[in-house]
mmCIF file of C-alpha atoms and ligand atoms in Angstrom:
data_model
loop_
_atom_site.group_PDB
_atom_site.id
_atom_site.type_symbol
_atom_site.label_atom_id
_atom_site.label_comp_id
_atom_site.label_asym_id
_atom_site.label_seq_id
_atom_site.Cartn_x
_atom_site.Cartn_y
_atom_site.Cartn_z
ATOM 1 C CA MET A 127 -1.231 -43.463 -58.389
ATOM 2 C CA GLU A 128 -0.166 -43.526 -54.857
ATOM 3 C CA ASN A 129 0.191 -40.505 -52.823
ATOM 4 C CA LEU A 130 3.770 -41.003 -51.532
ATOM 5 C CA ARG A 131 4.049 -39.125 -48.051
ATOM 6 C CA ILE A 132 7.230 -40.737 -46.708
ATOM 7 C CA PRO A 133 10.387 -38.691 -46.015
ATOM 8 C CA GLY A 134 12.095 -39.757 -49.150
ATOM 9 C CA PRO A 135 12.037 -40.735 -51.759
ATOM 10 C CA THR A 136 9.629 -38.018 -52.387
ATOM 11 C CA PRO A 137 7.238 -37.297 -55.484
ATOM 12 C CA CYS A 138 8.952 -35.561 -58.409
ATOM 13 C CA PRO A 139 7.356 -32.951 -60.405
ATOM 14 C CA PRO A 140 6.925 -33.720 -64.183
ATOM 15 C CA GLU A 141 9.655 -31.451 -65.384
ATOM 16 C CA PRO A 142 12.496 -33.410 -63.862
ATOM 17 C CA LEU A 143 10.838 -36.658 -64.725
ATOM 18 C CA GLU A 144 10.779 -35.670 -68.312
ATOM 19 C CA ALA A 145 14.367 -34.615 -68.200
ATOM 20 C CA MET A 146 15.222 -38.118 -67.052
ATOM 21 C CA SER A 147 13.859 -39.687 -70.231
ATOM 22 C CA LYS A 148 16.360 -37.764 -72.317
ATOM 23 C CA GLN A 149 18.917 -39.822 -74.375
ATOM 24 C CA MET A 150 22.302 -40.549 -72.753
ATOM 25 C CA ILE A 151 25.250 -38.291 -73.618
ATOM 26 C CA ASN A 152 28.985 -38.577 -73.198
ATOM 27 C CA HIS A 153 29.794 -38.019 -69.561
ATOM 28 C CA ARG A 154 33.236 -36.992 -70.731
ATOM 29 C CA GLY A 155 31.900 -34.627 -73.289
ATOM 30 C CA GLU A 156 31.261 -30.856 -73.367
ATOM 31 C CA GLU A 157 27.482 -30.879 -72.855
ATOM 32 C CA PHE A 158 27.751 -32.769 -69.648
ATOM 33 C CA GLY A 159 30.579 -30.589 -68.490
ATOM 34 C CA LYS A 160 28.239 -27.547 -68.982
ATOM 35 C CA ILE A 161 25.429 -29.240 -67.028
ATOM 36 C CA ILE A 162 27.502 -30.469 -64.084
ATOM 37 C CA ASN A 163 29.113 -26.916 -63.796
ATOM 38 C CA GLU A 164 25.737 -25.253 -63.703
ATOM 39 C CA VAL A 165 24.340 -27.846 -61.262
ATOM 40 C CA THR A 166 27.287 -27.426 -58.920
ATOM 41 C CA ALA A 167 26.977 -23.670 -59.007
ATOM 42 C CA ASN A 168 23.252 -23.955 -58.283
ATOM 43 C CA LEU A 169 23.644 -26.447 -55.470
ATOM 44 C CA LYS A 170 26.239 -23.968 -53.929
ATOM 45 C CA LYS A 171 23.619 -21.239 -53.841
ATOM 46 C CA LEU A 172 21.168 -23.683 -51.994
ATOM 47 C CA PHE A 173 23.875 -24.993 -49.594
ATOM 48 C CA GLN A 174 24.723 -21.222 -48.974
ATOM 49 C CA THR A 175 28.355 -22.041 -49.567
ATOM 50 C CA LYS A 176 31.307 -20.961 -51.363
ATOM 51 C CA ASN A 177 33.109 -24.493 -50.418
ATOM 52 C CA ASP A 178 33.858 -27.033 -52.973
ATOM 53 C CA LEU A 179 30.910 -29.255 -53.747
ATOM 54 C CA PHE A 180 30.668 -32.551 -55.477
ATOM 55 C CA LEU A 181 28.077 -34.904 -56.938
ATOM 56 C CA LEU A 182 28.633 -38.290 -55.846
ATOM 57 C CA THR A 183 26.837 -41.286 -57.519
ATOM 58 C CA GLY A 184 25.322 -43.233 -54.602
ATOM 59 C CA SER A 185 22.695 -42.680 -51.988
ATOM 60 C CA GLY A 186 23.013 -40.327 -48.978
ATOM 61 C CA THR A 187 24.816 -43.007 -46.810
ATOM 62 C CA GLY A 188 27.587 -43.174 -49.522
ATOM 63 C CA GLY A 189 28.044 -39.441 -48.925
ATOM 64 C CA LEU A 190 28.208 -40.118 -45.108
ATOM 65 C CA GLU A 191 31.013 -42.625 -45.830
ATOM 66 C CA ALA A 192 32.629 -40.161 -48.070
ATOM 67 C CA ALA A 193 32.627 -37.448 -45.290
ATOM 68 C CA VAL A 194 34.419 -39.956 -42.925
ATOM 69 C CA VAL A 195 36.945 -41.685 -45.188
ATOM 70 C CA ASN A 196 38.125 -38.379 -46.623
ATOM 71 C CA THR A 197 38.838 -36.723 -43.299
ATOM 72 C CA LEU A 198 39.740 -39.301 -40.692
ATOM 73 C CA SER A 199 42.371 -41.865 -39.962
ATOM 74 C CA PRO A 200 42.024 -45.230 -38.181
ATOM 75 C CA GLY A 201 42.348 -44.560 -34.575
ATOM 76 C CA ASP A 202 40.964 -41.142 -34.682
ATOM 77 C CA ARG A 203 38.593 -40.291 -31.784
ATOM 78 C CA VAL A 204 35.266 -39.017 -32.927
ATOM 79 C CA LEU A 205 32.331 -37.556 -31.038
ATOM 80 C CA SER A 206 29.171 -39.041 -32.327
ATOM 81 C CA VAL A 207 26.172 -36.886 -31.493
ATOM 82 C CA SER A 208 23.255 -39.101 -32.009
ATOM 83 C CA ILE A 209 19.373 -38.597 -31.522
ATOM 84 C CA GLY A 210 18.235 -41.541 -33.650
ATOM 85 C CA VAL A 211 18.808 -44.223 -36.259
ATOM 86 C CA PHE A 212 20.614 -42.026 -38.591
ATOM 87 C CA GLY A 213 22.895 -40.624 -36.188
ATOM 88 C CA ASP A 214 23.696 -44.196 -35.023
ATOM 89 C CA ARG A 215 24.523 -45.076 -38.626
ATOM 90 C CA PHE A 216 26.799 -42.295 -39.043
ATOM 91 C CA ALA A 217 28.888 -43.489 -36.088
ATOM 92 C CA THR A 218 28.835 -47.074 -37.306
ATOM 93 C CA ILE A 219 30.294 -46.074 -40.672
ATOM 94 C CA ALA A 220 33.110 -44.323 -38.748
ATOM 95 C CA GLN A 221 33.585 -47.258 -36.462
ATOM 96 C CA THR A 222 33.700 -49.643 -39.450
ATOM 97 C CA TYR A 223 36.861 -47.671 -40.815
ATOM 98 C CA GLY A 224 38.529 -47.806 -37.442
ATOM 99 C CA ALA A 225 37.592 -44.520 -35.631
ATOM 100 C CA GLU A 226 37.296 -44.814 -31.914
ATOM 101 C CA ILE A 227 33.719 -43.505 -31.073
ATOM 102 C CA VAL A 228 32.902 -41.342 -28.031
ATOM 103 C CA HIS A 229 29.048 -41.687 -27.940
ATOM 104 C CA LEU A 230 27.007 -38.868 -26.854
ATOM 105 C CA ARG A 231 23.221 -40.052 -27.166
ATOM 106 C CA PHE A 232 20.201 -38.152 -26.493
ATOM 107 C CA ASP A 233 16.729 -39.698 -25.903
ATOM 108 C CA TRP A 234 14.809 -40.405 -29.203
ATOM 109 C CA GLY A 235 12.374 -37.625 -29.849
ATOM 110 C CA LYS A 236 14.719 -34.900 -28.203
ATOM 111 C CA ALA A 237 17.297 -32.696 -29.734
ATOM 112 C CA ALA A 238 20.956 -32.772 -28.907
ATOM 113 C CA ASP A 239 22.014 -30.313 -26.044
ATOM 114 C CA PRO A 240 25.014 -28.144 -27.365
ATOM 115 C CA ASP A 241 26.149 -27.702 -23.850
ATOM 116 C CA LYS A 242 26.611 -31.372 -23.373
ATOM 117 C CA ILE A 243 28.783 -31.326 -26.647
ATOM 118 C CA ARG A 244 30.797 -28.632 -24.978
ATOM 119 C CA GLU A 245 31.314 -30.901 -21.888
ATOM 120 C CA ALA A 246 32.330 -33.720 -23.895
ATOM 121 C CA LEU A 247 34.739 -31.857 -26.006
ATOM 122 C CA ARG A 248 36.181 -30.258 -22.686
ATOM 123 C CA ALA A 249 36.561 -33.701 -21.174
ATOM 124 C CA ASP A 250 38.496 -35.228 -24.099
ATOM 125 C CA ASN A 251 40.758 -32.892 -26.111
ATOM 126 C CA GLY A 252 41.876 -35.879 -28.353
ATOM 127 C CA ILE A 253 38.551 -35.833 -30.341
ATOM 128 C CA LYS A 254 39.235 -34.820 -33.882
ATOM 129 C CA ALA A 255 35.753 -34.689 -35.444
ATOM 130 C CA VAL A 256 32.063 -34.279 -34.420
ATOM 131 C CA LEU A 257 29.453 -36.239 -36.430
ATOM 132 C CA VAL A 258 25.909 -34.728 -36.204
ATOM 133 C CA THR A 259 22.618 -35.273 -38.002
ATOM 134 C CA HIS A 260 20.863 -31.931 -38.736
ATOM 135 C CA ASN A 261 17.541 -33.365 -39.277
ATOM 136 C CA GLU A 262 17.007 -36.831 -37.708
ATOM 137 C CA THR A 263 14.314 -38.326 -40.062
ATOM 138 C CA SER A 264 13.620 -41.339 -37.702
ATOM 139 C CA THR A 265 12.337 -39.246 -34.856
ATOM 140 C CA GLY A 266 11.120 -35.936 -36.713
ATOM 141 C CA VAL A 267 13.591 -33.856 -34.885
ATOM 142 C CA THR A 268 15.688 -31.003 -36.194
ATOM 143 C CA ASN A 269 18.890 -30.163 -34.115
ATOM 144 C CA ASP A 270 19.834 -26.523 -33.570
ATOM 145 C CA LEU A 271 22.959 -26.977 -35.645
ATOM 146 C CA GLY A 272 23.856 -23.193 -35.457
ATOM 147 C CA GLU A 273 24.361 -23.523 -31.731
ATOM 148 C CA ILE A 274 25.991 -27.037 -32.051
ATOM 149 C CA SER A 275 28.412 -25.477 -34.631
ATOM 150 C CA LYS A 276 29.361 -22.884 -32.052
ATOM 151 C CA ALA A 277 30.241 -25.527 -29.519
ATOM 152 C CA VAL A 278 32.144 -27.548 -31.791
ATOM 153 C CA LYS A 279 34.006 -24.563 -33.174
ATOM 154 C CA GLU A 280 35.012 -23.200 -29.729
ATOM 155 C CA PHE A 281 37.200 -26.266 -29.684
ATOM 156 C CA ASP A 282 38.184 -26.105 -33.334
ATOM 157 C CA LYS A 283 36.952 -29.655 -34.362
ATOM 158 C CA LEU A 284 35.856 -30.782 -37.527
ATOM 159 C CA LEU A 285 32.167 -30.655 -38.071
ATOM 160 C CA LEU A 286 30.777 -33.495 -40.276
ATOM 161 C CA VAL A 287 27.022 -32.989 -40.837
ATOM 162 C CA ASP A 288 24.385 -35.340 -42.172
ATOM 163 C CA ALA A 289 21.957 -32.908 -43.798
ATOM 164 C CA ILE A 290 20.329 -35.592 -45.923
ATOM 165 C CA SER A 291 16.845 -34.750 -45.157
ATOM 166 C CA SER A 292 17.256 -31.082 -44.295
ATOM 167 C CA MET A 293 19.453 -29.332 -46.977
ATOM 168 C CA GLY A 294 17.429 -27.482 -49.372
ATOM 169 C CA SER A 295 14.237 -27.552 -47.179
ATOM 170 C CA ILE A 296 15.221 -26.348 -43.786
ATOM 171 C CA ASN A 297 17.675 -23.355 -43.458
ATOM 172 C CA LEU A 298 21.146 -24.613 -43.205
ATOM 173 C CA PRO A 299 23.870 -21.914 -44.083
ATOM 174 C CA VAL A 300 26.776 -23.961 -44.543
ATOM 175 C CA ASP A 301 29.415 -21.479 -44.473
ATOM 176 C CA GLU A 302 27.974 -19.378 -41.579
ATOM 177 C CA TRP A 303 27.637 -22.575 -39.624
ATOM 178 C CA LYS A 304 31.191 -23.719 -40.589
ATOM 179 C CA CYS A 305 30.021 -27.176 -41.674
ATOM 180 C CA ASP A 306 33.260 -28.851 -42.882
ATOM 181 C CA VAL A 307 31.474 -31.612 -44.690
ATOM 182 C CA ALA A 308 27.721 -31.350 -45.347
ATOM 183 C CA VAL A 309 25.887 -34.222 -46.932
ATOM 184 C CA THR A 310 22.519 -34.440 -48.614
ATOM 185 C CA GLY A 311 20.715 -36.952 -51.088
ATOM 186 C CA SER A 312 18.871 -36.402 -54.174
ATOM 187 C CA GLN A 313 15.701 -38.205 -53.201
ATOM 188 C CA LYS A 314 14.860 -35.836 -50.355
ATOM 189 C CA GLY A 315 13.973 -32.062 -50.772
ATOM 190 C CA TRP A 316 15.504 -31.874 -54.087
ATOM 191 C CA MET A 317 12.351 -33.317 -55.890
ATOM 192 C CA VAL A 318 14.369 -35.869 -57.937
ATOM 193 C CA PRO A 319 14.770 -39.668 -57.570
ATOM 194 C CA PRO A 320 17.428 -41.408 -55.541
ATOM 195 C CA GLY A 321 20.889 -41.859 -57.023
ATOM 196 C CA LEU A 322 23.146 -38.889 -56.033
ATOM 197 C CA ALA A 323 24.696 -37.675 -52.923
ATOM 198 C CA MET A 324 25.795 -34.042 -52.842
ATOM 199 C CA VAL A 325 28.565 -32.959 -50.494
ATOM 200 C CA SER A 326 30.260 -29.599 -49.676
ATOM 201 C CA VAL A 327 33.946 -29.706 -48.473
ATOM 202 C CA SER A 328 35.456 -26.829 -46.507
ATOM 203 C CA ASP A 329 39.222 -25.690 -46.377
ATOM 204 C CA LYS A 330 39.569 -27.257 -42.947
ATOM 205 C CA ALA A 331 38.061 -30.672 -44.364
ATOM 206 C CA TRP A 332 40.655 -30.366 -47.295
ATOM 207 C CA GLN A 333 43.400 -30.036 -44.718
ATOM 208 C CA ALA A 334 42.109 -33.108 -42.944
ATOM 209 C CA HIS A 335 41.934 -34.826 -46.337
ATOM 210 C CA SER A 336 45.707 -34.232 -46.811
ATOM 211 C CA THR A 337 46.566 -36.449 -43.811
ATOM 212 C CA ALA A 338 43.521 -38.667 -43.608
ATOM 213 C CA ARG A 339 44.535 -42.444 -43.903
ATOM 214 C CA MET A 340 41.312 -44.278 -43.982
ATOM 215 C CA PRO A 341 40.950 -46.340 -47.101
ATOM 216 C CA ARG A 342 39.207 -44.371 -49.931
ATOM 217 C CA PHE A 343 38.981 -44.966 -53.592
ATOM 218 C CA TYR A 344 35.473 -44.441 -55.062
ATOM 219 C CA TRP A 345 34.646 -41.628 -52.551
ATOM 220 C CA ASP A 346 37.906 -39.738 -52.747
ATOM 221 C CA PHE A 347 37.170 -36.112 -52.807
ATOM 222 C CA GLY A 348 40.605 -35.529 -54.461
ATOM 223 C CA LYS A 349 39.631 -37.262 -57.408
ATOM 224 C CA ALA A 350 36.180 -35.622 -57.434
ATOM 225 C CA ARG A 351 38.052 -32.204 -57.444
ATOM 226 C CA ASP A 352 40.372 -33.070 -60.170
ATOM 227 C CA TYR A 353 37.683 -34.342 -62.498
ATOM 228 C CA LEU A 354 35.344 -31.604 -61.693
ATOM 229 C CA GLU A 355 37.975 -29.111 -63.007
ATOM 230 C CA LYS A 356 37.466 -30.791 -66.399
ATOM 231 C CA GLY A 357 33.572 -30.760 -66.186
ATOM 232 C CA GLN A 358 33.581 -34.431 -65.211
ATOM 233 C CA THR A 359 33.157 -37.008 -62.269
ATOM 234 C CA PRO A 360 35.824 -39.675 -61.767
ATOM 235 C CA TRP A 361 33.304 -42.511 -62.467
ATOM 236 C CA THR A 362 30.379 -42.810 -64.607
ATOM 237 C CA PRO A 363 27.677 -40.630 -62.896
ATOM 238 C CA ALA A 364 23.748 -41.236 -62.625
ATOM 239 C CA ILE A 365 23.413 -38.859 -65.691
ATOM 240 C CA SER A 366 19.708 -39.185 -65.778
ATOM 241 C CA VAL A 367 19.621 -37.946 -62.181
ATOM 242 C CA VAL A 368 21.802 -35.114 -62.974
ATOM 243 C CA PHE A 369 19.406 -33.995 -65.932
ATOM 244 C CA ALA A 370 16.606 -34.126 -63.447
ATOM 245 C CA LEU A 371 18.419 -32.150 -60.799
ATOM 246 C CA ASP A 372 19.563 -29.537 -63.369
ATOM 247 C CA VAL A 373 15.795 -28.900 -64.001
ATOM 248 C CA SER A 374 14.594 -29.093 -60.421
ATOM 249 C CA LEU A 375 17.386 -26.782 -59.121
ATOM 250 C CA LYS A 376 16.063 -24.216 -61.615
ATOM 251 C CA MET A 377 12.659 -24.618 -60.163
ATOM 252 C CA MET A 378 13.915 -24.259 -56.679
ATOM 253 C CA LEU A 379 15.798 -21.192 -57.399
ATOM 254 C CA LYS A 380 12.758 -19.696 -59.185
ATOM 255 C CA GLU A 381 10.771 -20.119 -56.040
ATOM 256 C CA GLY A 382 13.714 -18.925 -53.864
ATOM 257 C CA LEU A 383 15.399 -20.519 -50.955
ATOM 258 C CA ASP A 384 13.513 -18.383 -48.330
ATOM 259 C CA ALA A 385 10.222 -19.078 -49.823
ATOM 260 C CA ILE A 386 11.103 -22.846 -49.975
ATOM 261 C CA VAL A 387 12.134 -22.775 -46.288
ATOM 262 C CA ASP A 388 8.948 -20.855 -45.237
ATOM 263 C CA ARG A 389 6.807 -23.358 -47.095
ATOM 264 C CA HIS A 390 8.380 -26.158 -45.202
ATOM 265 C CA ILE A 391 7.784 -24.275 -41.960
ATOM 266 C CA ARG A 392 4.030 -23.866 -42.901
ATOM 267 C CA LEU A 393 3.679 -27.471 -43.963
ATOM 268 C CA GLY A 394 5.343 -28.741 -40.765
ATOM 269 C CA ASP A 395 3.157 -26.672 -38.554
ATOM 270 C CA MET A 396 0.103 -27.831 -40.506
ATOM 271 C CA ALA A 397 0.976 -31.505 -40.096
ATOM 272 C CA ARG A 398 1.677 -30.868 -36.387
ATOM 273 C CA GLN A 399 -1.444 -28.872 -35.667
ATOM 274 C CA GLY A 400 -3.418 -31.393 -37.689
ATOM 275 C CA ALA A 401 -2.274 -34.480 -35.799
ATOM 276 C CA LYS A 402 -2.739 -32.875 -32.446
ATOM 277 C CA SER A 403 -6.265 -31.446 -33.299
ATOM 278 C CA MET A 404 -7.160 -35.235 -33.856
ATOM 279 C CA GLY A 405 -5.900 -36.089 -30.378
ATOM 280 C CA LEU A 406 -2.722 -37.589 -31.556
ATOM 281 C CA PRO A 407 0.522 -37.018 -29.650
ATOM 282 C CA LEU A 408 3.726 -35.764 -31.272
ATOM 283 C CA PHE A 409 6.856 -37.844 -30.852
ATOM 284 C CA ALA A 410 9.197 -35.168 -31.043
ATOM 285 C CA ASP A 411 9.781 -32.399 -28.651
ATOM 286 C CA GLU A 412 7.735 -29.724 -30.369
ATOM 287 C CA LYS A 413 10.492 -26.989 -29.804
ATOM 288 C CA TYR A 414 12.614 -29.013 -32.166
ATOM 289 C CA ALA A 415 10.022 -30.591 -34.419
ATOM 290 C CA SER A 416 11.131 -31.091 -38.106
ATOM 291 C CA ASN A 417 9.531 -29.186 -40.949
ATOM 292 C CA THR A 418 10.400 -32.069 -43.354
ATOM 293 C CA VAL A 419 8.852 -34.986 -41.327
ATOM 294 C CA THR A 420 6.340 -35.283 -38.641
ATOM 295 C CA ALA A 421 6.683 -38.248 -36.213
ATOM 296 C CA VAL A 422 3.233 -39.124 -34.607
ATOM 297 C CA SER A 423 2.892 -41.321 -31.513
ATOM 298 C CA GLY A 424 0.368 -44.118 -31.019
ATOM 299 C CA ALA A 425 -2.220 -43.547 -28.385
ATOM 300 C CA ASN A 426 -5.819 -44.593 -27.333
ATOM 301 C CA GLY A 427 -6.002 -47.958 -28.925
ATOM 302 C CA LEU A 428 -4.432 -46.909 -32.224
ATOM 303 C CA ASP A 429 -2.827 -49.926 -34.100
ATOM 304 C CA ILE A 430 -0.268 -48.074 -36.280
ATOM 305 C CA ILE A 431 0.544 -50.972 -38.548
ATOM 306 C CA LYS A 432 -3.195 -51.254 -39.239
ATOM 307 C CA LEU A 433 -3.457 -47.658 -39.744
ATOM 308 C CA LEU A 434 -0.515 -47.500 -42.345
ATOM 309 C CA LYS A 435 -2.149 -50.376 -44.114
ATOM 310 C CA ILE A 436 -5.672 -48.784 -44.170
ATOM 311 C CA MET A 437 -4.161 -45.400 -45.421
ATOM 312 C CA ARG A 438 -2.260 -47.323 -48.278
ATOM 313 C CA GLU A 439 -4.952 -49.623 -49.295
ATOM 314 C CA LYS A 440 -8.050 -47.392 -48.868
ATOM 315 C CA TYR A 441 -6.718 -43.888 -49.429
ATOM 316 C CA GLN A 442 -3.586 -44.746 -51.576
ATOM 317 C CA ILE A 443 -1.580 -42.708 -49.130
ATOM 318 C CA VAL A 444 1.782 -44.045 -48.287
ATOM 319 C CA LEU A 445 3.139 -42.947 -44.882
ATOM 320 C CA GLY A 446 6.317 -43.791 -43.119
ATOM 321 C CA GLY A 447 6.458 -46.305 -40.170
ATOM 322 C CA GLY A 448 8.814 -46.207 -37.229
ATOM 323 C CA GLN A 449 12.238 -47.593 -37.623
ATOM 324 C CA LEU A 450 13.950 -50.209 -35.485
ATOM 325 C CA ASP A 451 12.730 -49.661 -31.911
ATOM 326 C CA LEU A 452 10.025 -47.275 -33.037
ATOM 327 C CA LYS A 453 8.362 -49.885 -35.404
ATOM 328 C CA GLY A 454 4.681 -49.966 -34.400
ATOM 329 C CA LYS A 455 5.086 -46.942 -31.941
ATOM 330 C CA ILE A 456 5.127 -44.044 -34.327
ATOM 331 C CA PHE A 457 4.254 -43.288 -37.938
ATOM 332 C CA ARG A 458 5.856 -40.503 -39.946
ATOM 333 C CA ILE A 459 4.284 -37.988 -42.612
ATOM 334 C CA GLY A 460 6.955 -36.761 -45.033
ATOM 335 C CA HIS A 461 6.389 -33.209 -46.113
ATOM 336 C CA LEU A 462 9.564 -32.175 -48.053
ATOM 337 C CA GLY A 463 10.303 -31.200 -51.712
ATOM 338 C CA TRP A 464 7.466 -31.122 -54.033
ATOM 339 C CA VAL A 465 4.647 -30.708 -51.507
ATOM 340 C CA ASN A 466 2.171 -27.954 -50.702
ATOM 341 C CA GLU A 467 -0.692 -27.321 -48.254
ATOM 342 C CA LYS A 468 -3.376 -29.179 -50.394
ATOM 343 C CA ASP A 469 -1.217 -32.391 -50.269
ATOM 344 C CA ILE A 470 -1.079 -32.109 -46.232
ATOM 345 C CA GLU A 471 -4.946 -31.427 -46.205
ATOM 346 C CA THR A 472 -5.466 -34.618 -48.192
ATOM 347 C CA VAL A 473 -3.416 -36.524 -45.800
ATOM 348 C CA LEU A 474 -4.950 -35.125 -42.727
ATOM 349 C CA SER A 475 -8.439 -35.701 -43.868
ATOM 350 C CA ALA A 476 -7.769 -39.188 -44.820
ATOM 351 C CA LEU A 477 -6.154 -39.751 -41.515
ATOM 352 C CA GLU A 478 -9.219 -38.380 -39.685
ATOM 353 C CA GLU A 479 -11.308 -40.996 -41.366
ATOM 354 C CA ALA A 480 -8.801 -43.914 -40.991
ATOM 355 C CA LEU A 481 -7.930 -43.319 -37.288
ATOM 356 C CA PRO A 482 -11.239 -45.002 -35.734
ATOM 357 C CA GLN A 483 -10.991 -47.723 -38.287
ATOM 358 C CA ALA A 484 -7.433 -48.569 -36.853
ATOM 359 C CA GLY A 485 -8.777 -48.724 -33.281
ATOM 360 C CA PHE A 486 -8.189 -45.000 -32.275
ATOM 361 C CA ARG A 487 -10.678 -43.646 -29.779
ATOM 362 C CA ARG A 488 -10.630 -40.095 -28.838
HETATM 363 C C1 PLP B 223 18.962 -38.015 -41.921
HETATM 364 C C2 PLP B 223 19.327 -39.267 -42.929
HETATM 365 N N1 PLP B 223 20.558 -39.770 -42.932
HETATM 366 C C3 PLP B 223 20.864 -40.785 -43.788
HETATM 367 C C4 PLP B 223 19.930 -41.327 -44.516
HETATM 368 C C5 PLP B 223 20.306 -42.389 -45.463
HETATM 369 O O1 PLP B 223 20.307 -41.948 -46.751
HETATM 370 P P1 PLP B 223 20.235 -43.035 -47.972
HETATM 371 O O2 PLP B 223 18.988 -43.934 -47.682
HETATM 372 O O3 PLP B 223 19.996 -42.147 -49.251
HETATM 373 O O4 PLP B 223 21.419 -43.799 -47.956
HETATM 374 C C6 PLP B 223 18.550 -40.861 -44.555
HETATM 375 C C7 PLP B 223 17.581 -41.365 -45.464
HETATM 376 O O5 PLP B 223 16.532 -41.574 -45.158
HETATM 377 C C8 PLP B 223 18.346 -39.839 -43.666
HETATM 378 O O6 PLP B 223 17.057 -39.218 -43.673
#
């Protein structure tokens, strides 16, 4: 079996996988109602929120689209804070639905500077919402969302957060940091397969929802809320993934959020120190390096495409490559969800052997 060390989908423990093999049930019946209510309540604990929270069947990108179409109108000005591929994608979604994008881009590998966000908001008081990625999976950088939130809330703007690869793994207190919509995806730290986006919706986001005019149907939070009151979703949900999530959330709560966050801190640290000790440069500014994914740069003759092939074929370890402009320039080690120190040790020792085979000289 391959050792999947990409930043999602992540390997799943046997318990949620077993839950997925259960027979289908009526998604409009009592049994499903009980499960969705429990799953929603447990997710709220891990989102650290009292806001509404919905399960949407789709991938994380669907959740981002939902955040946009439920709160904005065509012509609204939106500040896109982007530090990589996924920040750009969030902006593209908003632009596709007619938002006017004010771009605030930071060099890839760096985190967003909250003061630059303040400046941008001060310079343009017509901006309605700020789009931000908490953890930029393409570069292995975690933004300081607490500080970014302070800047955004000084100007009382809507804060829409892509927390797809951070929520449930890296600390993100949704209520304390006043995230109006926070989005994650089941295939990341949640230890279940792809198929669900999970989104929290604040009172301020609901106010925006009442006047937002972007077209929405499948993603309409209003429909999600009405159906959840009956223990249902508006459309047929990915029932098997909900079964799995029900089990994985219980495992997560048993471990405890603080312990999960600490484990990810240790794993992130281990991956970074391991790479550095082999003479590999880290791509991300170390102060903001992610605890769910480590991006490593090529150096000293290293052929990254070859390295990924050797790791896969010889060691059965699948690492992530670089995306778009970063293809061939970085590789990424995913360490989120069902992962422990031993898993990272395995990756690092294989890497040490594979590096010289891929042209790397110390
Ligand atoms: C930060 C971030 N945003 C968005 C996405 C897109 O999510 P999905 O592939 O589930 O649509 C990902 C997935 O890798 C991600 O890591």
